[in-house]
Amino acid sequence: MNEAIAQVTDKLSGWWTGFLEMLPNLGVALLVIGLFWGLSRLVKNLMDKVLHRSPVHDTAVPIVSRTLSFIVLAVGLVIALGILQLQEAATSLLAGAGIIGLALGLAFQDIAANYFAGFMLSFRRPIVVGDLVETNGVFGTVSEIELRSTYILTPQGQRVMIPNRKIFNEVLTNFSTNGERRVDVAVGVSYGDDLEKAEKVAIAAVEGLDGRMQDKPVQLFYEGFGGSSIDFQLRFWVKFHKNTDFLAARSHAIKAIKRAFDENEITIPFPIRTLDFGIEGGATLAEMLPRSSESREASGNGARHH
């Protein structure tokens, strides 16, 4: 009994002695943790202020600042464990965190990719709310940008959600970046019309349109011989802020060209189709019609006799 009590007493005494020896290091470790905790708070507050003034999306600001704050605090914890000579514990802690992080990364790979793409879109800002864009087969106005998804309002009034990783990885066309857009109008004139005259009349008709950018000339290029017309494309530029600017300019140009061509007796031909009635040897259609009727009557009589 006395021997057992002595062993317990020796054990407790050893622990107490070890604790007293470790006490200075423990104090230093706690001081380090306190300093790094304060530093992490300082980093968070500083990053909140800096990021709010930057083009980073508001949704991304708290996540970025908290992540940096956590990293600073984790560094302080590792240093404190090293002061306490608990390197093995620190190594195990880092290894466990790495394994957990890898498992979570595999489980939430798509979600993580969307958030990462959201971060990149926030920093690079290729689009902002109100831009007219086309991406992933969707055309419309950007109505909302979140950290995980972007919402586009189509001209038909549909609100389409697109994951940010698809926007980041696929082709993205932003029609609002330059504030201007070219309008292309395809027209055809009759083979019997004077092409030089048609060109001058078409260009003059469009040059007088309201909203056309005066610093960029109207251009016209003949493109080929069509089935019933000689085709050309007329191009001019307009200020572009919304899709209706482009649609209205194209509509006004079509009406102006049609009006000018009518006034100058220039023909925009209808499609021409050649019909083959099986007429041979120079016979006219009028001569062939009675023969065709007689053939049908003979066929009908033959069928009745049978």
CSV table of N, CA and C in Angstrom, one decimal, residues 105-188:
chain,number,residue,atom,x,y,z
A,105,GLY,N,-12.0,18.8,-50.7
A,105,GLY,CA,-11.8,19.3,-52.1
A,105,GLY,C,-12.4,18.4,-53.1
A,106,LEU,N,-12.2,17.1,-52.9
A,106,LEU,CA,-12.7,16.1,-53.8
A,106,LEU,C,-14.2,16.0,-53.7
A,107,ALA,N,-14.8,16.1,-52.5
A,107,ALA,CA,-16.2,16.0,-52.4
A,107,ALA,C,-17.0,17.2,-53.0
A,108,PHE,N,-16.4,18.4,-52.8
A,108,PHE,CA,-17.0,19.6,-53.3
A,108,PHE,C,-16.2,20.3,-54.4
A,109,GLN,N,-15.8,19.4,-55.3
A,109,GLN,CA,-14.9,19.9,-56.4
A,109,GLN,C,-15.6,21.0,-57.3
A,110,ASP,N,-16.8,20.7,-57.7
A,110,ASP,CA,-17.5,21.6,-58.6
A,110,ASP,C,-17.8,22.9,-57.9
A,111,ILE,N,-18.3,22.8,-56.6
A,111,ILE,CA,-18.6,24.0,-55.9
A,111,ILE,C,-17.4,24.8,-55.6
A,112,ALA,N,-16.2,24.2,-55.3
A,112,ALA,CA,-15.0,24.9,-55.1
A,112,ALA,C,-14.5,25.6,-56.4
A,113,ALA,N,-14.7,24.9,-57.5
A,113,ALA,CA,-14.3,25.5,-58.8
A,113,ALA,C,-15.2,26.7,-59.1
A,114,ASN,N,-16.5,26.7,-58.8
A,114,ASN,CA,-17.3,27.8,-59.0
A,114,ASN,C,-16.9,29.0,-58.1
A,115,TYR,N,-16.6,28.7,-56.9
A,115,TYR,CA,-16.2,29.8,-56.0
A,115,TYR,C,-14.8,30.4,-56.4
A,116,PHE,N,-13.9,29.5,-56.8
A,116,PHE,CA,-12.6,30.0,-57.3
A,116,PHE,C,-12.8,30.9,-58.5
A,117,ALA,N,-13.7,30.4,-59.5
A,117,ALA,CA,-14.0,31.2,-60.6
A,117,ALA,C,-14.6,32.6,-60.3
A,118,GLY,N,-15.5,32.5,-59.2
A,118,GLY,CA,-16.1,33.8,-58.7
A,118,GLY,C,-15.1,34.7,-58.2
A,119,PHE,N,-14.0,34.2,-57.5
A,119,PHE,CA,-12.9,35.1,-57.0
A,119,PHE,C,-12.2,35.7,-58.2
A,120,MET,N,-11.9,34.9,-59.2
A,120,MET,CA,-11.2,35.4,-60.4
A,120,MET,C,-12.0,36.5,-61.1
A,121,LEU,N,-13.3,36.2,-61.3
A,121,LEU,CA,-14.2,37.2,-62.0
A,121,LEU,C,-14.3,38.5,-61.2
A,122,SER,N,-14.2,38.3,-59.8
A,122,SER,CA,-14.3,39.5,-59.0
A,122,SER,C,-13.0,40.4,-59.1
A,123,PHE,N,-11.9,39.7,-59.3
A,123,PHE,CA,-10.6,40.5,-59.4
A,123,PHE,C,-10.5,41.0,-60.8
A,124,ARG,N,-10.8,40.2,-61.8
A,124,ARG,CA,-10.5,40.6,-63.2
A,124,ARG,C,-11.7,41.5,-63.7
A,125,ARG,N,-12.9,41.3,-63.3
A,125,ARG,CA,-14.1,42.0,-63.7
A,125,ARG,C,-14.2,42.2,-65.2
A,126,PRO,N,-14.3,41.0,-65.9
A,126,PRO,CA,-14.6,41.1,-67.3
A,126,PRO,C,-16.0,41.6,-67.6
A,127,ILE,N,-16.9,41.4,-66.6
A,127,ILE,CA,-18.3,41.8,-66.8
A,127,ILE,C,-18.8,42.5,-65.5
A,128,VAL,N,-19.7,43.4,-65.6
A,128,VAL,CA,-20.4,44.0,-64.4
A,128,VAL,C,-21.9,44.0,-64.7
A,129,VAL,N,-22.6,44.2,-63.6
A,129,VAL,CA,-24.1,44.2,-63.7
A,129,VAL,C,-24.5,45.3,-64.7
A,130,GLY,N,-25.4,44.9,-65.7
A,130,GLY,CA,-25.8,45.8,-66.7
A,130,GLY,C,-25.2,45.6,-68.0
A,131,ASP,N,-24.1,44.8,-68.1
A,131,ASP,CA,-23.5,44.5,-69.4
A,131,ASP,C,-24.3,43.6,-70.2
A,132,LEU,N,-24.3,43.8,-71.5
A,132,LEU,CA,-24.9,42.9,-72.5
A,132,LEU,C,-23.9,41.9,-72.9
A,133,VAL,N,-24.1,40.6,-72.7
A,133,VAL,CA,-23.1,39.6,-72.9
A,133,VAL,C,-23.7,38.4,-73.6
A,134,GLU,N,-22.8,37.6,-74.1
A,134,GLU,CA,-23.2,36.3,-74.7
A,134,GLU,C,-22.2,35.2,-74.2
A,135,THR,N,-22.6,34.2,-73.6
A,135,THR,CA,-21.8,33.1,-73.1
A,135,THR,C,-22.5,31.8,-72.9
A,136,ASN,N,-21.9,30.7,-73.2
A,136,ASN,CA,-22.6,29.4,-73.0
A,136,ASN,C,-23.9,29.3,-73.8
A,137,GLY,N,-24.0,30.0,-74.9
A,137,GLY,CA,-25.2,30.0,-75.7
A,137,GLY,C,-26.3,30.8,-75.2
A,138,VAL,N,-26.1,31.7,-74.2
A,138,VAL,CA,-27.1,32.6,-73.6
A,138,VAL,C,-26.7,34.0,-73.9
A,139,PHE,N,-27.7,34.8,-74.4
A,139,PHE,CA,-27.5,36.2,-74.7
A,139,PHE,C,-28.4,37.0,-73.9
A,140,GLY,N,-27.9,38.1,-73.2
A,140,GLY,CA,-28.8,38.9,-72.4
A,140,GLY,C,-28.0,39.9,-71.6
A,141,THR,N,-28.6,40.5,-70.6
A,141,THR,CA,-28.1,41.5,-69.7
A,141,THR,C,-27.7,40.9,-68.4
A,142,VAL,N,-26.5,41.2,-67.9
A,142,VAL,CA,-26.1,40.7,-66.6
A,142,VAL,C,-26.9,41.4,-65.5
A,143,SER,N,-27.7,40.6,-64.8
A,143,SER,CA,-28.6,41.2,-63.7
A,143,SER,C,-28.0,41.0,-62.3
A,144,GLU,N,-27.2,40.0,-62.1
A,144,GLU,CA,-26.6,39.8,-60.8
A,144,GLU,C,-25.4,38.9,-60.9
A,145,ILE,N,-24.4,39.3,-60.1
A,145,ILE,CA,-23.1,38.5,-60.0
A,145,ILE,C,-22.9,38.1,-58.6
A,146,GLU,N,-22.9,36.7,-58.3
A,146,GLU,CA,-22.7,36.2,-57.0
A,146,GLU,C,-21.3,35.5,-57.0
A,147,LEU,N,-20.9,35.0,-55.9
A,147,LEU,CA,-19.6,34.4,-55.8
A,147,LEU,C,-19.6,33.0,-56.5
A,148,ARG,N,-20.8,32.4,-56.5
A,148,ARG,CA,-20.9,31.0,-57.1
A,148,ARG,C,-21.5,31.1,-58.5
A,149,SER,N,-22.4,32.0,-58.8
A,149,SER,CA,-23.2,32.0,-60.0
A,149,SER,C,-23.4,33.4,-60.5
A,150,THR,N,-23.6,33.5,-61.8
A,150,THR,CA,-24.0,34.8,-62.5
A,150,THR,C,-25.3,34.6,-63.1
A,151,TYR,N,-26.2,35.7,-63.0
A,151,TYR,CA,-27.5,35.6,-63.5
A,151,TYR,C,-27.6,36.6,-64.7
A,152,ILE,N,-28.2,36.1,-65.8
A,152,ILE,CA,-28.4,36.8,-67.1
A,152,ILE,C,-29.8,36.9,-67.4
A,153,LEU,N,-30.3,38.1,-67.7
A,153,LEU,CA,-31.7,38.3,-68.1
A,153,LEU,C,-31.8,38.4,-69.6
A,154,THR,N,-32.4,37.4,-70.3
A,154,THR,CA,-32.5,37.4,-71.7
A,154,THR,C,-33.5,38.4,-72.3
A,155,PRO,N,-33.5,38.7,-73.6
A,155,PRO,CA,-34.4,39.6,-74.1
A,155,PRO,C,-35.9,39.1,-74.0
A,156,GLN,N,-36.0,37.8,-73.9
A,156,GLN,CA,-37.4,37.2,-73.8
A,156,GLN,C,-37.9,37.3,-72.3
A,157,GLY,N,-37.1,37.8,-71.4
A,157,GLY,CA,-37.5,38.0,-70.0
A,157,GLY,C,-37.2,36.8,-69.1
A,158,GLN,N,-36.4,35.8,-69.6
A,158,GLN,CA,-36.0,34.7,-68.8
A,158,GLN,C,-34.7,35.0,-68.0
A,159,ARG,N,-34.7,34.6,-66.7
A,159,ARG,CA,-33.5,34.8,-65.9
A,159,ARG,C,-32.7,33.5,-65.8
A,160,VAL,N,-31.5,33.5,-66.4
A,160,VAL,CA,-30.7,32.3,-66.5
A,160,VAL,C,-29.6,32.3,-65.5
A,161,MET,N,-29.4,31.3,-64.8
A,161,MET,CA,-28.3,31.1,-63.8
A,161,MET,C,-27.2,30.3,-64.5
A,162,ILE,N,-26.0,30.9,-64.5
A,162,ILE,CA,-24.8,30.2,-65.1
A,162,ILE,C,-23.7,30.0,-64.0
A,163,PRO,N,-23.3,28.8,-63.8
A,163,PRO,CA,-22.1,28.7,-62.8
A,163,PRO,C,-20.9,29.5,-63.3
A,164,ASN,N,-20.2,30.1,-62.3
A,164,ASN,CA,-19.1,31.0,-62.6
A,164,ASN,C,-18.0,30.2,-63.4
A,165,ARG,N,-17.8,28.9,-63.0
A,165,ARG,CA,-16.7,28.2,-63.7
A,165,ARG,C,-16.9,28.1,-65.2
A,166,LYS,N,-18.2,28.0,-65.6
A,166,LYS,CA,-18.5,27.9,-67.0
A,166,LYS,C,-18.2,29.3,-67.7
A,167,ILE,N,-18.5,30.4,-67.0
A,167,ILE,CA,-18.3,31.7,-67.6
A,167,ILE,C,-16.8,31.9,-67.7
A,168,PHE,N,-16.0,31.4,-66.7
A,168,PHE,CA,-14.6,31.6,-66.6
A,168,PHE,C,-13.9,30.8,-67.7
A,169,ASN,N,-14.4,29.6,-68.0
A,169,ASN,CA,-13.7,28.7,-68.9
A,169,ASN,C,-14.1,28.8,-70.3
A,170,GLU,N,-15.4,29.3,-70.5
A,170,GLU,CA,-15.9,29.3,-71.9
A,170,GLU,C,-15.7,30.7,-72.5
A,171,VAL,N,-16.0,30.8,-73.8
A,171,VAL,CA,-15.9,32.1,-74.5
A,171,VAL,C,-17.0,33.1,-74.0
A,172,LEU,N,-16.5,34.3,-73.7
A,172,LEU,CA,-17.4,35.3,-73.1
A,172,LEU,C,-17.3,36.5,-74.0
A,173,THR,N,-18.4,36.9,-74.6
A,173,THR,CA,-18.5,38.1,-75.5
A,173,THR,C,-19.2,39.2,-74.7
A,174,ASN,N,-18.6,40.4,-74.5
A,174,ASN,CA,-19.2,41.5,-73.8
A,174,ASN,C,-19.4,42.6,-74.8
A,175,PHE,N,-20.7,42.9,-75.1
A,175,PHE,CA,-21.0,43.9,-76.1
A,175,PHE,C,-21.0,45.3,-75.6
A,176,SER,N,-20.9,45.4,-74.2
A,176,SER,CA,-20.9,46.8,-73.6
A,176,SER,C,-19.6,47.3,-73.3
A,177,THR,N,-18.5,46.6,-73.5
A,177,THR,CA,-17.2,47.1,-73.1
A,177,THR,C,-16.8,48.4,-73.8
A,178,ASN,N,-17.0,48.5,-75.1
A,178,ASN,CA,-16.5,49.7,-75.9
A,178,ASN,C,-17.6,50.7,-76.0
A,179,GLY,N,-18.9,50.4,-75.7
A,179,GLY,CA,-19.9,51.4,-75.8
A,179,GLY,C,-20.3,51.7,-77.2
A,180,GLU,N,-20.0,50.8,-78.2
A,180,GLU,CA,-20.3,51.0,-79.6
A,180,GLU,C,-20.4,49.7,-80.2
A,181,ARG,N,-21.2,49.6,-81.3
A,181,ARG,CA,-21.4,48.4,-82.0
A,181,ARG,C,-21.7,48.6,-83.5
A,182,ARG,N,-21.2,47.7,-84.3
A,182,ARG,CA,-21.4,47.8,-85.8
A,182,ARG,C,-22.7,47.1,-86.2
A,183,VAL,N,-23.4,47.8,-87.0
A,183,VAL,CA,-24.7,47.3,-87.6
A,183,VAL,C,-24.5,46.8,-89.0
A,184,ASP,N,-24.8,45.6,-89.3
A,184,ASP,CA,-24.7,45.0,-90.6
A,184,ASP,C,-26.1,44.8,-91.2
A,185,VAL,N,-26.3,45.3,-92.4
A,185,VAL,CA,-27.5,45.1,-93.1
A,185,VAL,C,-27.3,44.5,-94.5
A,186,ALA,N,-27.9,43.3,-94.7
A,186,ALA,CA,-27.7,42.6,-96.0
A,186,ALA,C,-28.8,43.0,-96.9
A,187,VAL,N,-28.5,43.4,-98.2
A,187,VAL,CA,-29.4,43.8,-99.2
A,187,VAL,C,-29.1,43.2,-100.5
A,188,GLY,N,-30.0,43.1,-101.4
A,188,GLY,CA,-29.8,42.6,-102.7
A,188,GLY,C,-30.5,43.5,-103.7
